[in-house]
Structures are given as C-alpha cells and as structure tokens.
mmCIF file of C-alpha atoms and ligand atoms in Angstrom:
data_model
loop_
_atom_site.group_PDB
_atom_site.id
_atom_site.type_symbol
_atom_site.label_atom_id
_atom_site.label_comp_id
_atom_site.label_asym_id
_atom_site.label_seq_id
_atom_site.Cartn_x
_atom_site.Cartn_y
_atom_site.Cartn_z
ATOM 1 C CA UNK A 1 0.000 0.000 0.000
ATOM 2 C CA UNK A 2 1.423 3.388 -0.956
ATOM 3 C CA UNK A 3 0.622 6.655 0.797
ATOM 4 C CA UNK A 4 -0.835 7.967 -2.458
ATOM 5 C CA UNK A 5 -3.027 4.887 -2.910
ATOM 6 C CA UNK A 6 -4.527 5.565 0.515
ATOM 7 C CA UNK A 7 -5.184 9.157 -0.416
ATOM 8 C CA UNK A 8 -6.730 8.251 -3.788
ATOM 9 C CA UNK A 9 -9.045 5.703 -2.207
ATOM 10 C CA UNK A 10 -10.211 8.285 0.303
ATOM 11 C CA UNK A 11 -10.740 10.829 -2.461
ATOM 12 C CA UNK A 12 -12.813 8.386 -4.543
ATOM 13 C CA UNK A 13 -14.783 7.163 -1.528
ATOM 14 C CA UNK A 14 -15.819 10.722 -0.684
ATOM 15 C CA UNK A 15 -16.084 12.382 -4.073
ATOM 16 C CA UNK A 16 -16.741 9.522 -6.500
ATOM 17 C CA UNK A 17 -14.711 8.150 -9.437
ATOM 18 C CA UNK A 18 -11.851 10.216 -10.901
ATOM 19 C CA UNK A 19 -10.807 10.466 -14.559
ATOM 20 C CA UNK A 20 -7.683 8.772 -15.919
ATOM 21 C CA UNK A 21 -6.328 12.285 -16.505
ATOM 22 C CA UNK A 22 -6.694 13.212 -12.832
ATOM 23 C CA UNK A 23 -5.243 9.868 -11.777
ATOM 24 C CA UNK A 24 -2.175 10.348 -13.953
ATOM 25 C CA UNK A 25 -1.749 13.918 -12.754
ATOM 26 C CA UNK A 26 -1.813 12.867 -9.096
ATOM 27 C CA UNK A 27 0.330 9.753 -9.615
ATOM 28 C CA UNK A 28 3.064 11.779 -11.331
ATOM 29 C CA UNK A 29 2.835 15.222 -9.822
ATOM 30 C CA UNK A 30 1.123 15.040 -6.412
ATOM 31 C CA UNK A 31 3.193 17.597 -4.460
ATOM 32 C CA UNK A 32 4.180 15.101 -1.784
ATOM 33 C CA UNK A 33 3.767 11.582 -3.184
ATOM 34 C CA UNK A 34 3.924 12.170 -6.950
ATOM 35 C CA UNK A 35 6.309 9.870 -8.802
ATOM 36 C CA UNK A 36 8.616 12.581 -10.152
ATOM 37 C CA UNK A 37 8.385 14.783 -7.094
ATOM 38 C CA UNK A 38 10.364 12.726 -4.658
ATOM 39 C CA UNK A 39 12.845 10.540 -6.508
ATOM 40 C CA UNK A 40 15.413 9.912 -9.226
ATOM 41 C CA UNK A 41 13.626 7.363 -11.418
ATOM 42 C CA UNK A 42 16.351 6.844 -14.027
ATOM 43 C CA UNK A 43 19.096 4.365 -14.712
ATOM 44 C CA UNK A 44 19.816 0.758 -13.817
ATOM 45 C CA UNK A 45 18.768 1.185 -10.186
ATOM 46 C CA UNK A 46 15.633 3.113 -11.137
ATOM 47 C CA UNK A 47 12.533 2.293 -13.132
ATOM 48 C CA UNK A 48 13.479 3.194 -16.693
ATOM 49 C CA UNK A 49 16.362 4.356 -18.849
ATOM 50 C CA UNK A 50 16.200 7.182 -21.364
ATOM 51 C CA UNK A 51 18.318 7.918 -24.440
ATOM 52 C CA UNK A 52 20.589 10.509 -22.757
ATOM 53 C CA UNK A 53 21.190 8.041 -19.905
ATOM 54 C CA UNK A 54 22.117 5.309 -22.402
ATOM 55 C CA UNK A 55 24.843 7.303 -24.090
ATOM 56 C CA UNK A 56 26.529 10.708 -23.996
ATOM 57 C CA UNK A 57 26.282 10.674 -27.810
ATOM 58 C CA UNK A 58 22.554 11.466 -27.688
ATOM 59 C CA UNK A 59 22.941 14.790 -25.849
ATOM 60 C CA UNK A 60 26.082 15.671 -27.776
ATOM 61 C CA UNK A 61 24.350 15.257 -31.132
ATOM 62 C CA UNK A 62 21.359 17.294 -29.936
ATOM 63 C CA UNK A 63 23.806 20.003 -28.828
ATOM 64 C CA UNK A 64 25.326 20.080 -32.307
ATOM 65 C CA UNK A 65 21.829 20.133 -33.816
ATOM 66 C CA UNK A 66 21.086 23.194 -31.677
ATOM 67 C CA UNK A 67 24.315 24.891 -32.798
ATOM 68 C CA UNK A 68 23.406 24.366 -36.441
ATOM 69 C CA UNK A 69 19.881 25.681 -35.952
ATOM 70 C CA UNK A 70 21.332 28.726 -34.154
ATOM 71 C CA UNK A 71 23.551 29.434 -37.172
ATOM 72 C CA UNK A 72 20.537 29.188 -39.482
ATOM 73 C CA UNK A 73 18.679 31.649 -37.211
ATOM 74 C CA UNK A 74 21.374 34.274 -37.926
ATOM 75 C CA UNK A 75 23.272 33.678 -34.661
ATOM 76 C CA UNK A 76 21.091 35.678 -32.242
ATOM 77 C CA UNK A 77 22.886 36.702 -29.051
ATOM 78 C CA UNK A 78 21.547 35.990 -26.499
ATOM 79 C CA UNK A 79 19.643 32.843 -27.437
ATOM 80 C CA UNK A 80 17.664 30.719 -25.019
ATOM 81 C CA UNK A 81 18.444 27.024 -24.936
ATOM 82 C CA UNK A 82 15.345 25.583 -23.297
ATOM 83 C CA UNK A 83 15.012 21.989 -22.158
ATOM 84 C CA UNK A 84 11.643 20.431 -21.317
ATOM 85 C CA UNK A 85 11.635 17.940 -18.433
ATOM 86 C CA UNK A 86 15.428 17.572 -18.184
ATOM 87 C CA UNK A 87 15.443 14.606 -15.757
ATOM 88 C CA UNK A 88 18.940 14.325 -14.277
ATOM 89 C CA UNK A 89 20.273 17.099 -16.543
ATOM 90 C CA UNK A 90 22.409 14.642 -18.520
ATOM 91 C CA UNK A 91 21.211 15.698 -21.979
ATOM 92 C CA UNK A 92 21.939 19.370 -21.288
ATOM 93 C CA UNK A 93 25.324 18.608 -19.799
ATOM 94 C CA UNK A 94 26.333 16.577 -22.880
ATOM 95 C CA UNK A 95 24.843 19.172 -25.259
ATOM 96 C CA UNK A 96 26.789 22.017 -23.645
ATOM 97 C CA UNK A 97 30.025 20.042 -23.765
ATOM 98 C CA UNK A 98 29.552 19.310 -27.467
ATOM 99 C CA UNK A 99 28.738 22.985 -28.091
ATOM 100 C CA UNK A 100 32.291 23.878 -27.037
ATOM 101 C CA UNK A 101 33.340 23.333 -30.628
ATOM 102 C CA UNK A 102 31.332 26.461 -31.451
ATOM 103 C CA UNK A 103 32.455 28.982 -28.792
ATOM 104 C CA UNK A 104 30.388 31.756 -30.346
ATOM 105 C CA UNK A 105 27.214 29.708 -29.795
ATOM 106 C CA UNK A 106 28.160 28.719 -26.256
ATOM 107 C CA UNK A 107 28.813 32.343 -25.368
ATOM 108 C CA UNK A 108 25.325 33.324 -26.591
ATOM 109 C CA UNK A 109 23.423 30.617 -24.661
ATOM 110 C CA UNK A 110 21.096 31.274 -21.745
ATOM 111 C CA UNK A 111 19.923 27.894 -20.481
ATOM 112 C CA UNK A 112 16.357 27.487 -19.218
ATOM 113 C CA UNK A 113 15.304 24.214 -17.646
ATOM 114 C CA UNK A 114 11.558 23.634 -17.512
ATOM 115 C CA UNK A 115 11.025 21.252 -14.637
ATOM 116 C CA UNK A 116 8.251 20.666 -12.110
ATOM 117 C CA UNK A 117 10.088 18.295 -9.771
ATOM 118 C CA UNK A 118 12.148 19.972 -7.028
ATOM 119 C CA UNK A 119 14.145 16.748 -6.534
ATOM 120 C CA UNK A 120 15.163 16.577 -10.191
ATOM 121 C CA UNK A 121 15.787 20.344 -10.368
ATOM 122 C CA UNK A 122 18.271 19.926 -7.503
ATOM 123 C CA UNK A 123 20.061 17.132 -9.385
ATOM 124 C CA UNK A 124 20.187 19.262 -12.531
ATOM 125 C CA UNK A 125 21.615 22.125 -10.524
ATOM 126 C CA UNK A 126 24.396 19.962 -9.140
ATOM 127 C CA UNK A 127 25.313 18.400 -12.476
ATOM 128 C CA UNK A 128 25.353 21.708 -14.363
ATOM 129 C CA UNK A 129 27.057 23.801 -11.691
ATOM 130 C CA UNK A 130 30.340 23.907 -13.613
ATOM 131 C CA UNK A 131 28.892 24.086 -17.117
ATOM 132 C CA UNK A 132 30.055 27.677 -17.505
ATOM 133 C CA UNK A 133 26.784 29.111 -18.807
ATOM 134 C CA UNK A 134 23.929 30.962 -17.128
ATOM 135 C CA UNK A 135 21.189 28.526 -16.053
ATOM 136 C CA UNK A 136 17.704 29.256 -14.768
ATOM 137 C CA UNK A 137 14.662 27.123 -13.949
ATOM 138 C CA UNK A 138 10.995 27.535 -14.822
ATOM 139 C CA UNK A 139 7.896 25.426 -14.326
ATOM 140 C CA UNK A 140 6.192 26.479 -17.548
ATOM 141 C CA UNK A 141 7.037 28.148 -20.872
ATOM 142 C CA UNK A 142 5.160 31.277 -19.799
ATOM 143 C CA UNK A 143 7.686 31.905 -17.035
ATOM 144 C CA UNK A 144 10.545 32.052 -19.530
ATOM 145 C CA UNK A 145 11.141 35.613 -20.808
ATOM 146 C CA UNK A 146 10.479 36.370 -24.469
ATOM 147 C CA UNK A 147 13.313 35.879 -26.930
ATOM 148 C CA UNK A 148 14.560 33.630 -29.701
ATOM 149 C CA UNK A 149 14.955 30.080 -28.485
ATOM 150 C CA UNK A 150 16.035 26.570 -29.296
ATOM 151 C CA UNK A 151 13.990 24.003 -27.401
ATOM 152 C CA UNK A 152 14.914 20.383 -26.686
ATOM 153 C CA UNK A 153 12.630 17.807 -25.071
ATOM 154 C CA UNK A 154 13.216 14.092 -24.624
ATOM 155 C CA UNK A 155 10.389 12.051 -23.118
ATOM 156 C CA UNK A 156 8.525 15.153 -22.009
ATOM 157 C CA UNK A 157 5.183 14.821 -23.829
ATOM 158 C CA UNK A 158 4.650 11.193 -22.727
ATOM 159 C CA UNK A 159 4.535 12.302 -19.094
ATOM 160 C CA UNK A 160 1.622 14.720 -19.548
ATOM 161 C CA UNK A 161 -1.712 13.468 -18.170
ATOM 162 C CA UNK A 162 -4.143 12.351 -20.853
ATOM 163 C CA UNK A 163 -7.871 11.652 -21.091
ATOM 164 C CA UNK A 164 -9.212 8.339 -22.314
ATOM 165 C CA UNK A 165 -12.635 7.626 -23.774
ATOM 166 C CA UNK A 166 -14.118 4.163 -24.234
ATOM 167 C CA UNK A 167 -16.690 3.292 -26.899
ATOM 168 C CA UNK A 168 -19.669 1.745 -25.111
ATOM 169 C CA UNK A 169 -22.787 0.780 -27.064
ATOM 170 C CA UNK A 170 -22.078 3.285 -29.796
ATOM 171 C CA UNK A 171 -21.174 6.187 -27.483
ATOM 172 C CA UNK A 172 -17.934 7.574 -26.096
ATOM 173 C CA UNK A 173 -17.644 7.646 -22.327
ATOM 174 C CA UNK A 174 -14.713 8.977 -20.372
ATOM 175 C CA UNK A 175 -12.607 6.287 -18.704
ATOM 176 C CA UNK A 176 -12.625 6.669 -14.945
ATOM 177 C CA UNK A 177 -11.243 4.950 -11.881
ATOM 178 C CA UNK A 178 -13.555 3.813 -9.093
ATOM 179 C CA UNK A 179 -13.365 1.493 -6.100
ATOM 180 C CA UNK A 180 -14.539 -2.088 -6.681
ATOM 181 C CA UNK A 181 -16.397 -4.215 -4.133
ATOM 182 C CA UNK A 182 -13.112 -5.191 -2.519
ATOM 183 C CA UNK A 183 -12.274 -1.490 -2.099
ATOM 184 C CA UNK A 184 -9.491 -1.591 -4.735
ATOM 185 C CA UNK A 185 -8.954 0.754 -7.687
ATOM 186 C CA UNK A 186 -10.645 -0.419 -10.887
ATOM 187 C CA UNK A 187 -11.272 1.093 -14.321
ATOM 188 C CA UNK A 188 -14.807 2.150 -15.173
ATOM 189 C CA UNK A 189 -16.539 4.560 -17.536
ATOM 190 C CA UNK A 190 -18.463 7.732 -16.732
ATOM 191 C CA UNK A 191 -22.251 7.543 -16.581
ATOM 192 C CA UNK A 192 -22.699 10.355 -19.109
ATOM 193 C CA UNK A 193 -21.616 9.985 -22.748
ATOM 194 C CA UNK A 194 -19.536 12.613 -24.624
ATOM 195 C CA UNK A 195 -21.656 13.211 -27.722
ATOM 196 C CA UNK A 196 -19.389 15.968 -29.101
ATOM 197 C CA UNK A 197 -16.645 13.443 -29.929
ATOM 198 C CA UNK A 198 -17.364 12.622 -33.542
ATOM 199 C CA UNK A 199 -14.945 9.743 -34.147
ATOM 200 C CA UNK A 200 -16.598 6.460 -34.979
ATOM 201 C CA UNK A 201 -15.268 3.151 -33.685
ATOM 202 C CA UNK A 202 -16.228 -0.330 -32.601
ATOM 203 C CA UNK A 203 -17.409 -0.917 -29.046
ATOM 204 C CA UNK A 204 -14.507 -1.413 -26.674
ATOM 205 C CA UNK A 205 -12.106 0.874 -28.574
ATOM 206 C CA UNK A 206 -10.214 3.495 -26.567
ATOM 207 C CA UNK A 207 -9.631 7.030 -27.777
ATOM 208 C CA UNK A 208 -6.887 9.091 -26.147
ATOM 209 C CA UNK A 209 -6.752 12.874 -26.018
ATOM 210 C CA UNK A 210 -3.897 14.820 -24.452
ATOM 211 C CA UNK A 211 -5.254 18.260 -23.498
ATOM 212 C CA UNK A 212 -2.058 19.275 -21.672
ATOM 213 C CA UNK A 213 -0.025 18.262 -24.722
ATOM 214 C CA UNK A 214 -2.237 20.309 -27.047
ATOM 215 C CA UNK A 215 -2.052 23.349 -24.784
ATOM 216 C CA UNK A 216 1.704 23.006 -24.677
ATOM 217 C CA UNK A 217 2.063 22.693 -28.476
ATOM 218 C CA UNK A 218 -0.058 25.830 -28.959
ATOM 219 C CA UNK A 219 2.120 27.762 -26.543
ATOM 220 C CA UNK A 220 5.337 26.444 -28.045
ATOM 221 C CA UNK A 221 4.263 27.118 -31.640
ATOM 222 C CA UNK A 222 3.109 30.641 -30.814
ATOM 223 C CA UNK A 223 6.390 31.408 -29.082
ATOM 224 C CA UNK A 224 8.501 30.201 -32.007
ATOM 225 C CA UNK A 225 6.336 32.119 -34.498
ATOM 226 C CA UNK A 226 6.594 35.439 -32.657
ATOM 227 C CA UNK A 227 10.078 35.139 -31.100
ATOM 228 C CA UNK A 228 11.893 32.921 -33.577
ATOM 229 C CA UNK A 229 13.567 29.574 -33.132
ATOM 230 C CA UNK A 230 12.930 25.856 -33.309
ATOM 231 C CA UNK A 231 12.071 22.935 -31.050
ATOM 232 C CA UNK A 232 13.012 19.271 -31.165
ATOM 233 C CA UNK A 233 10.705 16.787 -29.466
ATOM 234 C CA UNK A 234 11.752 13.175 -29.040
ATOM 235 C CA UNK A 235 9.342 10.634 -27.618
ATOM 236 C CA UNK A 236 7.893 7.211 -28.038
ATOM 237 C CA UNK A 237 4.613 7.127 -29.848
ATOM 238 C CA UNK A 238 2.873 6.824 -33.170
ATOM 239 C CA UNK A 239 2.995 8.992 -36.268
ATOM 240 C CA UNK A 240 -0.729 8.657 -37.091
ATOM 241 C CA UNK A 241 -3.740 9.100 -34.831
ATOM 242 C CA UNK A 242 -5.436 5.803 -33.989
ATOM 243 C CA UNK A 243 -7.418 4.001 -31.328
ATOM 244 C CA UNK A 244 -6.001 2.021 -28.437
ATOM 245 C CA UNK A 245 -5.156 2.179 -24.760
ATOM 246 C CA UNK A 246 -1.458 3.096 -24.460
ATOM 247 C CA UNK A 247 -1.355 3.946 -20.763
ATOM 248 C CA UNK A 248 1.536 2.037 -19.231
ATOM 249 C CA UNK A 249 3.373 1.774 -15.945
ATOM 250 C CA UNK A 250 7.015 0.842 -15.438
ATOM 251 C CA UNK A 251 8.664 -0.193 -12.215
ATOM 252 C CA UNK A 252 12.222 -1.504 -12.010
ATOM 253 C CA UNK A 253 12.272 -1.844 -15.828
ATOM 254 C CA UNK A 254 9.153 -4.052 -15.907
ATOM 255 C CA UNK A 255 5.611 -3.296 -16.977
ATOM 256 C CA UNK A 256 3.166 -3.297 -14.085
ATOM 257 C CA UNK A 257 -0.569 -2.649 -13.734
ATOM 258 C CA UNK A 258 -1.077 1.157 -14.008
ATOM 259 C CA UNK A 259 -3.420 1.010 -11.000
ATOM 260 C CA UNK A 260 -0.865 -0.792 -8.825
ATOM 261 C CA UNK A 261 1.218 1.408 -6.563
ATOM 262 C CA UNK A 262 0.365 4.896 -7.856
ATOM 263 C CA UNK A 263 3.242 7.283 -7.179
ATOM 264 C CA UNK A 264 5.717 4.382 -7.102
ATOM 265 C CA UNK A 265 5.908 3.618 -10.819
ATOM 266 C CA UNK A 266 6.361 5.686 -13.950
ATOM 267 C CA UNK A 267 3.084 6.274 -15.747
ATOM 268 C CA UNK A 268 3.197 7.318 -19.399
ATOM 269 C CA UNK A 269 1.240 7.082 -22.634
ATOM 270 C CA UNK A 270 2.300 6.957 -26.276
ATOM 271 C CA UNK A 271 2.514 10.366 -27.902
ATOM 272 C CA UNK A 272 0.098 10.937 -30.777
ATOM 273 C CA UNK A 273 2.497 12.927 -32.949
ATOM 274 C CA UNK A 274 -0.111 13.687 -35.617
ATOM 275 C CA UNK A 275 -2.341 15.317 -32.996
ATOM 276 C CA UNK A 276 0.555 17.282 -31.481
ATOM 277 C CA UNK A 277 1.633 18.394 -34.970
ATOM 278 C CA UNK A 278 -1.875 19.693 -35.760
ATOM 279 C CA UNK A 279 -1.861 21.958 -32.713
ATOM 280 C CA UNK A 280 1.644 23.263 -33.410
ATOM 281 C CA UNK A 281 0.800 23.893 -37.075
ATOM 282 C CA UNK A 282 -2.386 25.750 -36.122
ATOM 283 C CA UNK A 283 -0.189 28.527 -34.671
ATOM 284 C CA UNK A 284 1.518 29.095 -38.030
ATOM 285 C CA UNK A 285 4.690 27.252 -37.078
ATOM 286 C CA UNK A 286 6.182 24.705 -39.450
ATOM 287 C CA UNK A 287 6.311 21.069 -38.369
ATOM 288 C CA UNK A 288 8.945 18.585 -39.570
ATOM 289 C CA UNK A 289 8.589 14.823 -39.151
ATOM 290 C CA UNK A 290 7.991 12.834 -37.112
ATOM 291 C CA UNK A 291 10.792 10.595 -38.315
ATOM 292 C CA UNK A 292 12.147 7.501 -36.582
ATOM 293 C CA UNK A 293 14.748 8.272 -33.921
ATOM 294 C CA UNK A 294 17.102 5.796 -35.607
ATOM 295 C CA UNK A 295 16.927 7.649 -38.938
ATOM 296 C CA UNK A 296 17.235 11.052 -37.276
ATOM 297 C CA UNK A 297 20.319 10.149 -35.236
ATOM 298 C CA UNK A 298 21.951 8.511 -38.243
ATOM 299 C CA UNK A 299 21.233 11.584 -40.362
ATOM 300 C CA UNK A 300 22.841 13.925 -37.834
ATOM 301 C CA UNK A 301 25.983 11.843 -37.542
ATOM 302 C CA UNK A 302 25.659 9.227 -34.799
ATOM 303 C CA UNK A 303 27.959 6.777 -36.591
ATOM 304 C CA UNK A 304 30.707 9.356 -37.058
ATOM 305 C CA UNK A 305 30.431 10.362 -33.411
ATOM 306 C CA UNK A 306 30.535 6.725 -32.267
ATOM 307 C CA UNK A 307 33.612 6.094 -34.410
ATOM 308 C CA UNK A 308 35.409 9.208 -33.158
ATOM 309 C CA UNK A 309 34.808 8.185 -29.532
ATOM 310 C CA UNK A 310 35.744 4.551 -30.186
ATOM 311 C CA UNK A 311 39.005 5.515 -31.901
ATOM 312 C CA UNK A 312 40.068 7.304 -28.739
ATOM 313 C CA UNK A 313 38.978 4.487 -26.393
ATOM 314 C CA UNK A 314 40.019 0.985 -25.436
ATOM 315 C CA UNK A 315 38.278 -2.116 -26.828
ATOM 316 C CA UNK A 316 35.893 -2.454 -23.881
ATOM 317 C CA UNK A 317 34.636 1.098 -24.283
ATOM 318 C CA UNK A 318 34.410 0.606 -28.045
ATOM 319 C CA UNK A 319 32.093 -2.360 -27.481
ATOM 320 C CA UNK A 320 30.004 -0.284 -25.055
ATOM 321 C CA UNK A 321 29.665 2.470 -27.669
ATOM 322 C CA UNK A 322 28.561 -0.051 -30.278
ATOM 323 C CA UNK A 323 25.883 -1.452 -27.959
ATOM 324 C CA UNK A 324 24.645 2.039 -27.089
ATOM 325 C CA UNK A 325 24.573 3.034 -30.754
ATOM 326 C CA UNK A 326 22.552 -0.086 -31.612
ATOM 327 C CA UNK A 327 20.098 0.479 -28.797
ATOM 328 C CA UNK A 328 19.472 4.085 -29.917
ATOM 329 C CA UNK A 329 19.045 3.406 -33.654
ATOM 330 C CA UNK A 330 18.185 -0.308 -33.924
ATOM 331 C CA UNK A 331 14.634 -1.080 -34.962
ATOM 332 C CA UNK A 332 14.295 -4.495 -33.342
ATOM 333 C CA UNK A 333 12.621 -5.539 -30.104
ATOM 334 C CA UNK A 334 13.948 -3.683 -27.076
ATOM 335 C CA UNK A 335 15.638 -1.094 -29.304
ATOM 336 C CA UNK A 336 14.560 2.535 -29.593
ATOM 337 C CA UNK A 337 15.169 3.341 -33.252
ATOM 338 C CA UNK A 338 11.608 3.117 -34.514
ATOM 339 C CA UNK A 339 9.594 3.093 -31.279
ATOM 340 C CA UNK A 340 10.892 6.600 -30.630
ATOM 341 C CA UNK A 341 10.143 9.417 -33.033
ATOM 342 C CA UNK A 342 11.542 12.898 -33.563
ATOM 343 C CA UNK A 343 9.516 15.934 -34.538
ATOM 344 C CA UNK A 344 10.631 19.542 -35.005
ATOM 345 C CA UNK A 345 8.535 22.698 -34.752
ATOM 346 C CA UNK A 346 10.083 25.831 -36.206
ATOM 347 C CA UNK A 347 9.570 29.385 -37.285
ATOM 348 C CA UNK A 348 8.722 29.388 -41.003
ATOM 349 C CA UNK A 349 11.630 31.707 -41.843
ATOM 350 C CA UNK A 350 14.129 29.005 -40.914
ATOM 351 C CA UNK A 351 15.370 26.418 -43.372
ATOM 352 C CA UNK A 352 14.582 22.752 -42.724
ATOM 353 C CA UNK A 353 16.451 21.736 -39.557
ATOM 354 C CA UNK A 354 19.088 18.981 -39.772
ATOM 355 C CA UNK A 355 18.028 15.345 -39.510
ATOM 356 C CA UNK A 356 14.739 15.238 -41.382
ATOM 357 C CA UNK A 357 16.098 13.982 -44.713
ATOM 358 C CA UNK A 358 16.983 10.319 -45.047
ATOM 359 C CA UNK A 359 20.708 9.724 -45.440
ATOM 360 C CA UNK A 360 21.546 8.595 -48.936
ATOM 361 C CA UNK A 361 24.224 5.919 -48.808
ATOM 362 C CA UNK A 362 27.289 6.942 -50.787
ATOM 363 C CA UNK A 363 27.574 4.906 -53.962
ATOM 364 C CA UNK A 364 30.686 2.791 -54.315
HETATM 365 N N1 SAH B 1 14.402 14.250 -20.470
HETATM 366 C C1 SAH B 1 14.862 13.370 -19.410
HETATM 367 C C2 SAH B 1 13.753 12.957 -18.441
HETATM 368 C C3 SAH B 1 12.474 12.420 -18.991
HETATM 369 S S1 SAH B 1 11.301 12.001 -17.729
HETATM 370 C C4 SAH B 1 15.570 12.183 -20.011
HETATM 371 O O1 SAH B 1 15.422 11.976 -21.208
HETATM 372 O O2 SAH B 1 16.243 11.463 -19.293
HETATM 373 C C5 SAH B 1 10.200 13.357 -17.711
HETATM 374 C C6 SAH B 1 10.743 14.631 -17.150
HETATM 375 O O3 SAH B 1 9.738 15.645 -17.311
HETATM 376 C C7 SAH B 1 11.095 14.635 -15.672
HETATM 377 O O4 SAH B 1 12.199 15.479 -15.493
HETATM 378 C C8 SAH B 1 9.829 15.225 -15.045
HETATM 379 O O5 SAH B 1 10.026 15.740 -13.765
HETATM 380 C C9 SAH B 1 9.491 16.286 -16.063
HETATM 381 N N2 SAH B 1 8.089 16.747 -16.118
HETATM 382 C C10 SAH B 1 6.972 15.995 -16.080
HETATM 383 N N3 SAH B 1 5.874 16.780 -16.239
HETATM 384 C C11 SAH B 1 6.313 18.028 -16.414
HETATM 385 C C12 SAH B 1 5.680 19.301 -16.647
HETATM 386 N N4 SAH B 1 4.366 19.391 -16.730
HETATM 387 N N5 SAH B 1 6.461 20.382 -16.786
HETATM 388 C C13 SAH B 1 7.818 20.283 -16.724
HETATM 389 N N6 SAH B 1 8.453 19.131 -16.500
HETATM 390 C C14 SAH B 1 7.736 18.023 -16.350
#
C-alpha cells in the first residue's frame, strides 16, 4: 500500500470516481507523493532508462543540432536554450560540452530548464554547476522571458496526463477509476456519454486525447512564431492518430498494472504525434517529421560520433559504444530506433532543420 493509494481511495470514496487524466496527474505530480516529485527514477537502479542516460552521444548530437539551428537563425545573441523535463540534466550537460566546438554559440546561450520536480531540479543544478553558462529554472514556458529560443525535449510529452474515452454501445464515455467491491482501484466509464466526440469506432475501442499536450504545443508554436527559433521533441509514440489504450506503468524496468502502486511507478502514454503536430501547425509554425529516432540520429551523424569516440577508447569502451549506438538506432525488439520518433517545430523563416532527410548511402 502506498501513501498515495490511501489518499486516492479516500478521495474516490468521498467524491466519487476520478478520470484517468486526474489519476495520472496525481500519480506523477502530487506535491508530496507524486512519482517525479520525490525521486530519481532513471538508470539501472531506477525504473526506466532514457536515451541521454544510455549514451553521452545522444545529448552531444542534440547540442550540435542546436548549434546548427542557431547558425541558421542568424546567430542571435543571447539565445535561449530551453530543455523540457530535463530529468537528471544529462542531456543538457552533454549538449553544452559538445557545443564547445562552437564557442560563439556557447557564449550566446542562456539555459532554461523547464522542470516541475524539485528533486530533479536539484540534481540538474548539481550536475550543471560547472557548465560555464547561465542557467535558470521555470515550471512552464510562460515563465521564460520572451526571446529567440532553441527548445529540446526528450520524453517530455509522454509524461503529460491524458484523457481516455471508451466506446460503449455506440457512445464515447470517459474512462474513470472507481473502487470495486473489494475497495481496490478499478477502471470504469463515466455515466454520461460525450456526444461531441465525432470519431466512430467499434465498441470497446479506446480514444486518447492529451489536453495538456495540445495546450503546450499551442504555446510552443506561438512562441517560435513570434520570437523565432525551433524545437526538437523526441518521444515514443505513433505517427498517425489511432485508437487504443497506451497507458503504461514501469517499475524496475518491468511493466506493471497502471493502478498498482500509484506514485511508485512511472506512468506514461504513447505520444500521438499527428495530434501534437496539428496543434503546433495551427499557430503558423512549421512542423517537420515525425521521423524515426534511428533515422534522425543517423542523419545527424551518430555513426561518425561513435567512431570518433571509439578511436580514442580501449576495446571495452568501443564495445560499449557499439551497444549504445545499436540500442538508440536499432529497430528491433527492445531497441529505440523506430519506437521513438523525432519531430521539429520551427519558425517558417528558418530552413529545414538537420536530420529530417533520409541519409543517402554513398555509392561505391
Ligand atoms: N528528459 C529526461 C527525463 C524524462 S522524464 C531524459 O530523457 O532522461 C520526464 C521529465 O519531465 C522529468 O524530469 C519530469 O520531472 C518532467 N516533467 C513531467 N511533467 C512536467 C511538466 N508538466 N512540466 C515540466 N516538466 C515536467
């Protein structure tokens, strides 16, 4: 029994069923017991591993991507380098190190970390203490002063609470969580249908809508349109909108029941990139992709980077680099190359950002 489970049961007992959206919000961001609020969930000892935690190459390549976009923006000084949900701060640390090859860019950077977890913000602070650039924190985009920006976000959108609707006898009903006869959490559907949802589907299908994601894409697009700049969003999800329940919970690298141990496991959902792209495009921003993470990283030079690092390292480290490279770009089971997708949102005045054209193999 977790402290949050107790609290949720009491809430439902007194106020009635809660929506999946509210459940996810409380499980992840409850000020005291929320999953991200109190712990470091990453790495081998944690619940899941992310691309920047797998290899320094991920953050380094994103740093070089940012430097190239900055050049195409006409080298504004200052420029904001914003990261969404930076976790341990590893991606930013690697990106800033890689940016050393372009001192002009590094000198122009003002780093903004958008983070809601005080525990993770403290870790980011410690890791980036010696980075040699000005760093500030914000909890939302609105708090970050106006100005041209380059925005990076890895596994940010998947952590935003989403709503689910279930098709029941020809009508959509919001998916809720109630207490069953044994007093345990159980999925249910709301009594009232949602007749304004026009999508048609077979009974039992689940439709997911991410209101927080849409709000965020509107804000992001509007900012890039008026202030200039580009954003890169990397996440696991699907390129086309479809039906299906994608809510999942991870604990110690294993899938668990999303209703088990709220606050003690990571709760995420697949990102509907097509839906996110529609909201960003509605602001007048230009959307690129999504493309597979494997193709994107290959296009921006992962193999060259892996080779450069391996040439300088011993055989053991070279093997490690090869494994990391394969995990990031491979498209097989357990690999991230096609499960994860990359999408860019940019001001229309900018040329196409790097990484969105397939690499053409050099002919022999
Ligand atoms: N980007 C990191 C961490 C991904 S986990 C990595 O790739 O390793 C999700 C991150 O987003 C965590 O840092 C979490 O605290 C943060 N987060 C979740 N919801 C958020 C929100 N609404 N605003 C800002 N940060 C959020």
